[in-house]
């Protein structure tokens, strides 16, 4: 059994979990870039590699937009936000393990109803979608919600590239990531004092 | 040259112009309004696929623009819908100079309308979900950049629209590739469930409505009016195109039953919640939700008259909400808030603005002689065959929302008379009076506007044979 395709799937899951745990903005940005690389490699299971790498380029552009925003916000103090869900580190770790286990279980079935999706891609998609939803559900902070959405959509894209491999869809979904980065940057810069996202 | 390319280029140029003029609200508002109305006229009346001559040069405007293997098509199906969206936006931009919802209201609003036009014209039309998501992003910027910046509800809107996009894209694949009409009942059931989820989000069916009241607590009322009207109109068009394209969907009684239940729930829940709101903005948000329920009930009739009625109600909503939000914006300019305490005495300080709020809210509730009334009356007549619950929901929702509006009006009459009444310019007075007059004319003479509005659906030949 060839385990190589599973490497980016496992990496994607680990990085998505770390994105929920880590507080530092700059580390989260680096993790996001790695996650986009894993997504591109998983998409390359069905798309030509050079086409799949477009996803990484779009992801890097999103990371670049966020990096520029972080550099502008370097000295801005931020007030904490009252989260609805208790989000201590141990709680988050437990939630990640639970959702990760559910993702692993789901990946063993054809839960998407698309038999053409390879097992490794199914694993990566399940983990990213589950952990992306978890990230969105755990926090109301702009950056966390934004990264959660990017993770969720990335997971969906892995499966969707099997059923709809056209360039137009690739470009449209890439523009969603860039758009999300722009919106989150806008929200971070217009009301920085409202956000709970910690400085580096 | 293609008409879609011309439309999108024109929209981009207008957005750039509005950005340049952002420091001058009046110029920016009128520039954007006139530009949007001109583009609406261009989309509706430009001769497509016919050779023309311009300044002695041969010119042929094509209705299709291909890009990366996908097309934007402006044909008999889509042109009236796109034109309607630009007209709605133009109508709201015209009042922006008085409401002052924010520096980027016009520029980003135009971008949002351009994206919604792309959603209405893309083929295959399932990819509209992606453009609706991009439009939701623009909506977030409009809401967050308004004078009363709001972001919690905006983020909720973004999350919900992202989920809707994923669900609809996936359902689209099931419909296109798995041939849901000819496959197992299990897969058909899954498709229906996913479709229901996606459209529930787009049509604000509870519990997916929560971004609207949350946003209303913080956002500028006029900015929220544009966002809610544009996104909901696009969602309605998307739903109707879906029903027009997939005949099997129209043959499923369960689909219409779901729409009917959702519409009834929205009317009753929206009415009750509107009555219980301590803030004017919250009351307007729930009144809007109840009004969206009326549109869904009209669609649930499953008849050509029902579909036309749904659109007629939507158009009446544009007038009522714009008038109400305009008045609320003027009041909020003085008080900085729209809660019950700060709104007390508003009728003495700002009588015209308060009248706009009350008339707008009554219009959303369907009070007689307001724009919302003819649609409800026609729905009651149509719904006679649909049974008692529909009629009861329409009547109950109408009474509850109108009671909430009148209660707020009574509250605004209270309080001590302030000696220093804020001044109002002749232009502002004339504009607010015109808004009230327009609302009355549309309410009294619906036959003037209804035939024009329902023509928007003329391209959906399967729904309106």
PDB file of N, CA, C and O in Angstrom, chain B residues 98 327 329-335 345-357 408 412 421-425 428 432:
ATOM      1  N   UNK B  98     -28.486  61.568   2.230  1.00  0.00           N
ATOM      2  CA  UNK B  98     -29.189  61.994   3.442  1.00  0.00           C
ATOM      3  C   UNK B  98     -28.937  61.019   4.600  1.00  0.00           C
ATOM      4  O   UNK B  98     -28.752  61.437   5.746  1.00  0.00           O
ATOM      5  N   UNK B 327     -35.552  57.231   7.390  1.00  0.00           N
ATOM      6  CA  UNK B 327     -36.001  57.929   8.592  1.00  0.00           C
ATOM      7  C   UNK B 327     -35.182  57.533   9.804  1.00  0.00           C
ATOM      8  O   UNK B 327     -34.758  58.394  10.601  1.00  0.00           O
ATOM      9  N   UNK B 329     -32.154  56.481   9.884  1.00  0.00           N
ATOM     10  CA  UNK B 329     -30.789  57.035   9.783  1.00  0.00           C
ATOM     11  C   UNK B 329     -30.763  58.479  10.261  1.00  0.00           C
ATOM     12  O   UNK B 329     -29.827  58.899  10.951  1.00  0.00           O
ATOM     13  N   UNK B 330     -31.793  59.236   9.875  1.00  0.00           N
ATOM     14  CA  UNK B 330     -31.835  60.649  10.273  1.00  0.00           C
ATOM     15  C   UNK B 330     -31.999  60.761  11.798  1.00  0.00           C
ATOM     16  O   UNK B 330     -31.334  61.575  12.451  1.00  0.00           O
ATOM     17  N   UNK B 331     -32.846  59.909  12.369  1.00  0.00           N
ATOM     18  CA  UNK B 331     -33.043  59.946  13.825  1.00  0.00           C
ATOM     19  C   UNK B 331     -31.758  59.523  14.538  1.00  0.00           C
ATOM     20  O   UNK B 331     -31.339  60.136  15.530  1.00  0.00           O
ATOM     21  N   UNK B 332     -31.118  58.478  14.020  1.00  0.00           N
ATOM     22  CA  UNK B 332     -29.891  57.985  14.660  1.00  0.00           C
ATOM     23  C   UNK B 332     -28.767  59.013  14.598  1.00  0.00           C
ATOM     24  O   UNK B 332     -27.865  59.015  15.434  1.00  0.00           O
ATOM     25  N   UNK B 333     -28.822  59.893  13.588  1.00  0.00           N
ATOM     26  CA  UNK B 333     -27.790  60.930  13.467  1.00  0.00           C
ATOM     27  C   UNK B 333     -27.826  61.843  14.686  1.00  0.00           C
ATOM     28  O   UNK B 333     -26.804  62.318  15.155  1.00  0.00           O
ATOM     29  N   UNK B 334     -29.026  62.104  15.214  1.00  0.00           N
ATOM     30  CA  UNK B 334     -29.160  62.975  16.398  1.00  0.00           C
ATOM     31  C   UNK B 334     -28.823  62.237  17.684  1.00  0.00           C
ATOM     32  O   UNK B 334     -28.078  62.717  18.529  1.00  0.00           O
ATOM     33  N   UNK B 335     -29.421  61.041  17.821  1.00  0.00           N
ATOM     34  CA  UNK B 335     -29.346  60.358  19.114  1.00  0.00           C
ATOM     35  C   UNK B 335     -28.145  59.435  19.222  1.00  0.00           C
ATOM     36  O   UNK B 335     -27.705  59.117  20.326  1.00  0.00           O
ATOM     37  N   UNK B 345     -39.564  60.982  21.990  1.00  0.00           N
ATOM     38  CA  UNK B 345     -39.582  62.392  21.605  1.00  0.00           C
ATOM     39  C   UNK B 345     -39.070  62.635  20.197  1.00  0.00           C
ATOM     40  O   UNK B 345     -38.979  63.782  19.750  1.00  0.00           O
ATOM     41  N   UNK B 346     -38.736  61.562  19.486  1.00  0.00           N
ATOM     42  CA  UNK B 346     -38.202  61.725  18.122  1.00  0.00           C
ATOM     43  C   UNK B 346     -39.223  62.407  17.220  1.00  0.00           C
ATOM     44  O   UNK B 346     -38.860  63.173  16.316  1.00  0.00           O
ATOM     45  N   UNK B 347     -40.516  62.159  17.471  1.00  0.00           N
ATOM     46  CA  UNK B 347     -41.555  62.754  16.622  1.00  0.00           C
ATOM     47  C   UNK B 347     -41.576  64.268  16.756  1.00  0.00           C
ATOM     48  O   UNK B 347     -41.972  64.972  15.817  1.00  0.00           O
ATOM     49  N   UNK B 348     -41.142  64.776  17.928  1.00  0.00           N
ATOM     50  CA  UNK B 348     -41.106  66.232  18.102  1.00  0.00           C
ATOM     51  C   UNK B 348     -39.846  66.831  17.486  1.00  0.00           C
ATOM     52  O   UNK B 348     -39.874  67.911  16.912  1.00  0.00           O
ATOM     53  N   UNK B 349     -38.746  66.099  17.629  1.00  0.00           N
ATOM     54  CA  UNK B 349     -37.487  66.615  17.077  1.00  0.00           C
ATOM     55  C   UNK B 349     -37.451  66.482  15.556  1.00  0.00           C
ATOM     56  O   UNK B 349     -37.017  67.380  14.852  1.00  0.00           O
ATOM     57  N   UNK B 350     -37.829  65.302  15.090  1.00  0.00           N
ATOM     58  CA  UNK B 350     -37.717  64.991  13.656  1.00  0.00           C
ATOM     59  C   UNK B 350     -39.049  64.408  13.159  1.00  0.00           C
ATOM     60  O   UNK B 350     -39.159  63.187  12.932  1.00  0.00           O
ATOM     61  N   UNK B 351     -40.075  65.247  12.984  1.00  0.00           N
ATOM     62  CA  UNK B 351     -41.389  64.691  12.623  1.00  0.00           C
ATOM     63  C   UNK B 351     -41.397  63.950  11.283  1.00  0.00           C
ATOM     64  O   UNK B 351     -41.995  62.878  11.173  1.00  0.00           O
ATOM     65  N   UNK B 352     -40.733  64.516  10.283  1.00  0.00           N
ATOM     66  CA  UNK B 352     -40.757  63.864   8.963  1.00  0.00           C
ATOM     67  C   UNK B 352     -40.033  62.522   8.995  1.00  0.00           C
ATOM     68  O   UNK B 352     -40.509  61.526   8.433  1.00  0.00           O
ATOM     69  N   UNK B 353     -38.873  62.517   9.661  1.00  0.00           N
ATOM     70  CA  UNK B 353     -38.091  61.271   9.741  1.00  0.00           C
ATOM     71  C   UNK B 353     -38.870  60.211  10.513  1.00  0.00           C
ATOM     72  O   UNK B 353     -38.884  59.029  10.129  1.00  0.00           O
ATOM     73  N   UNK B 354     -39.531  60.638  11.591  1.00  0.00           N
ATOM     74  CA  UNK B 354     -40.313  59.678  12.377  1.00  0.00           C
ATOM     75  C   UNK B 354     -41.478  59.137  11.550  1.00  0.00           C
ATOM     76  O   UNK B 354     -41.775  57.933  11.600  1.00  0.00           O
ATOM     77  N   UNK B 355     -42.101  60.022  10.776  1.00  0.00           N
ATOM     78  CA  UNK B 355     -43.194  59.567   9.904  1.00  0.00           C
ATOM     79  C   UNK B 355     -42.671  58.531   8.912  1.00  0.00           C
ATOM     80  O   UNK B 355     -43.337  57.522   8.630  1.00  0.00           O
ATOM     81  N   UNK B 356     -41.462  58.777   8.394  1.00  0.00           N
ATOM     82  CA  UNK B 356     -40.867  57.814   7.449  1.00  0.00           C
ATOM     83  C   UNK B 356     -40.684  56.456   8.122  1.00  0.00           C
ATOM     84  O   UNK B 356     -40.980  55.411   7.524  1.00  0.00           O
ATOM     85  N   UNK B 357     -40.177  56.471   9.372  1.00  0.00           N
ATOM     86  CA  UNK B 357     -39.945  55.206  10.081  1.00  0.00           C
ATOM     87  C   UNK B 357     -41.262  54.459  10.263  1.00  0.00           C
ATOM     88  O   UNK B 357     -41.363  53.257   9.971  1.00  0.00           O
ATOM     89  N   UNK B 408     -43.998  51.637  18.390  1.00  0.00           N
ATOM     90  CA  UNK B 408     -42.794  52.467  18.302  1.00  0.00           C
ATOM     91  C   UNK B 408     -43.172  53.919  17.997  1.00  0.00           C
ATOM     92  O   UNK B 408     -42.588  54.858  18.558  1.00  0.00           O
ATOM     93  N   UNK B 412     -42.348  57.277  20.174  1.00  0.00           N
ATOM     94  CA  UNK B 412     -41.630  58.446  19.643  1.00  0.00           C
ATOM     95  C   UNK B 412     -42.396  59.747  19.916  1.00  0.00           C
ATOM     96  O   UNK B 412     -41.817  60.833  19.846  1.00  0.00           O
ATOM     97  N   UNK B 421     -34.839  72.319  18.604  1.00  0.00           N
ATOM     98  CA  UNK B 421     -35.175  71.325  17.583  1.00  0.00           C
ATOM     99  C   UNK B 421     -34.110  71.378  16.486  1.00  0.00           C
ATOM    100  O   UNK B 421     -33.777  72.472  16.015  1.00  0.00           O
ATOM    101  N   UNK B 422     -33.547  70.229  16.074  1.00  0.00           N
ATOM    102  CA  UNK B 422     -32.496  70.258  15.056  1.00  0.00           C
ATOM    103  C   UNK B 422     -33.019  70.846  13.743  1.00  0.00           C
ATOM    104  O   UNK B 422     -34.172  70.606  13.376  1.00  0.00           O
ATOM    105  N   UNK B 423     -32.158  71.597  13.102  1.00  0.00           N
ATOM    106  CA  UNK B 423     -32.592  72.228  11.848  1.00  0.00           C
ATOM    107  C   UNK B 423     -32.600  71.188  10.724  1.00  0.00           C
ATOM    108  O   UNK B 423     -31.891  70.190  10.772  1.00  0.00           O
ATOM    109  N   UNK B 424     -33.404  71.470   9.736  1.00  0.00           N
ATOM    110  CA  UNK B 424     -33.487  70.562   8.585  1.00  0.00           C
ATOM    111  C   UNK B 424     -33.436  71.425   7.324  1.00  0.00           C
ATOM    112  O   UNK B 424     -34.115  72.452   7.237  1.00  0.00           O
ATOM    113  N   UNK B 425     -32.590  71.029   6.392  1.00  0.00           N
ATOM    114  CA  UNK B 425     -32.442  71.831   5.179  1.00  0.00           C
ATOM    115  C   UNK B 425     -33.646  71.603   4.267  1.00  0.00           C
ATOM    116  O   UNK B 425     -34.318  70.566   4.371  1.00  0.00           O
ATOM    117  N   UNK B 428     -33.380  68.301   2.491  1.00  0.00           N
ATOM    118  CA  UNK B 428     -33.694  67.132   3.319  1.00  0.00           C
ATOM    119  C   UNK B 428     -35.203  66.995   3.488  1.00  0.00           C
ATOM    120  O   UNK B 428     -35.760  65.900   3.393  1.00  0.00           O
ATOM    121  N   UNK B 432     -37.353  63.760   2.234  1.00  0.00           N
ATOM    122  CA  UNK B 432     -38.143  62.925   3.145  1.00  0.00           C
ATOM    123  C   UNK B 432     -39.622  62.953   2.757  1.00  0.00           C
ATOM    124  O   UNK B 432     -40.309  61.922   2.790  1.00  0.00           O
TER     125      UNK B 432
END
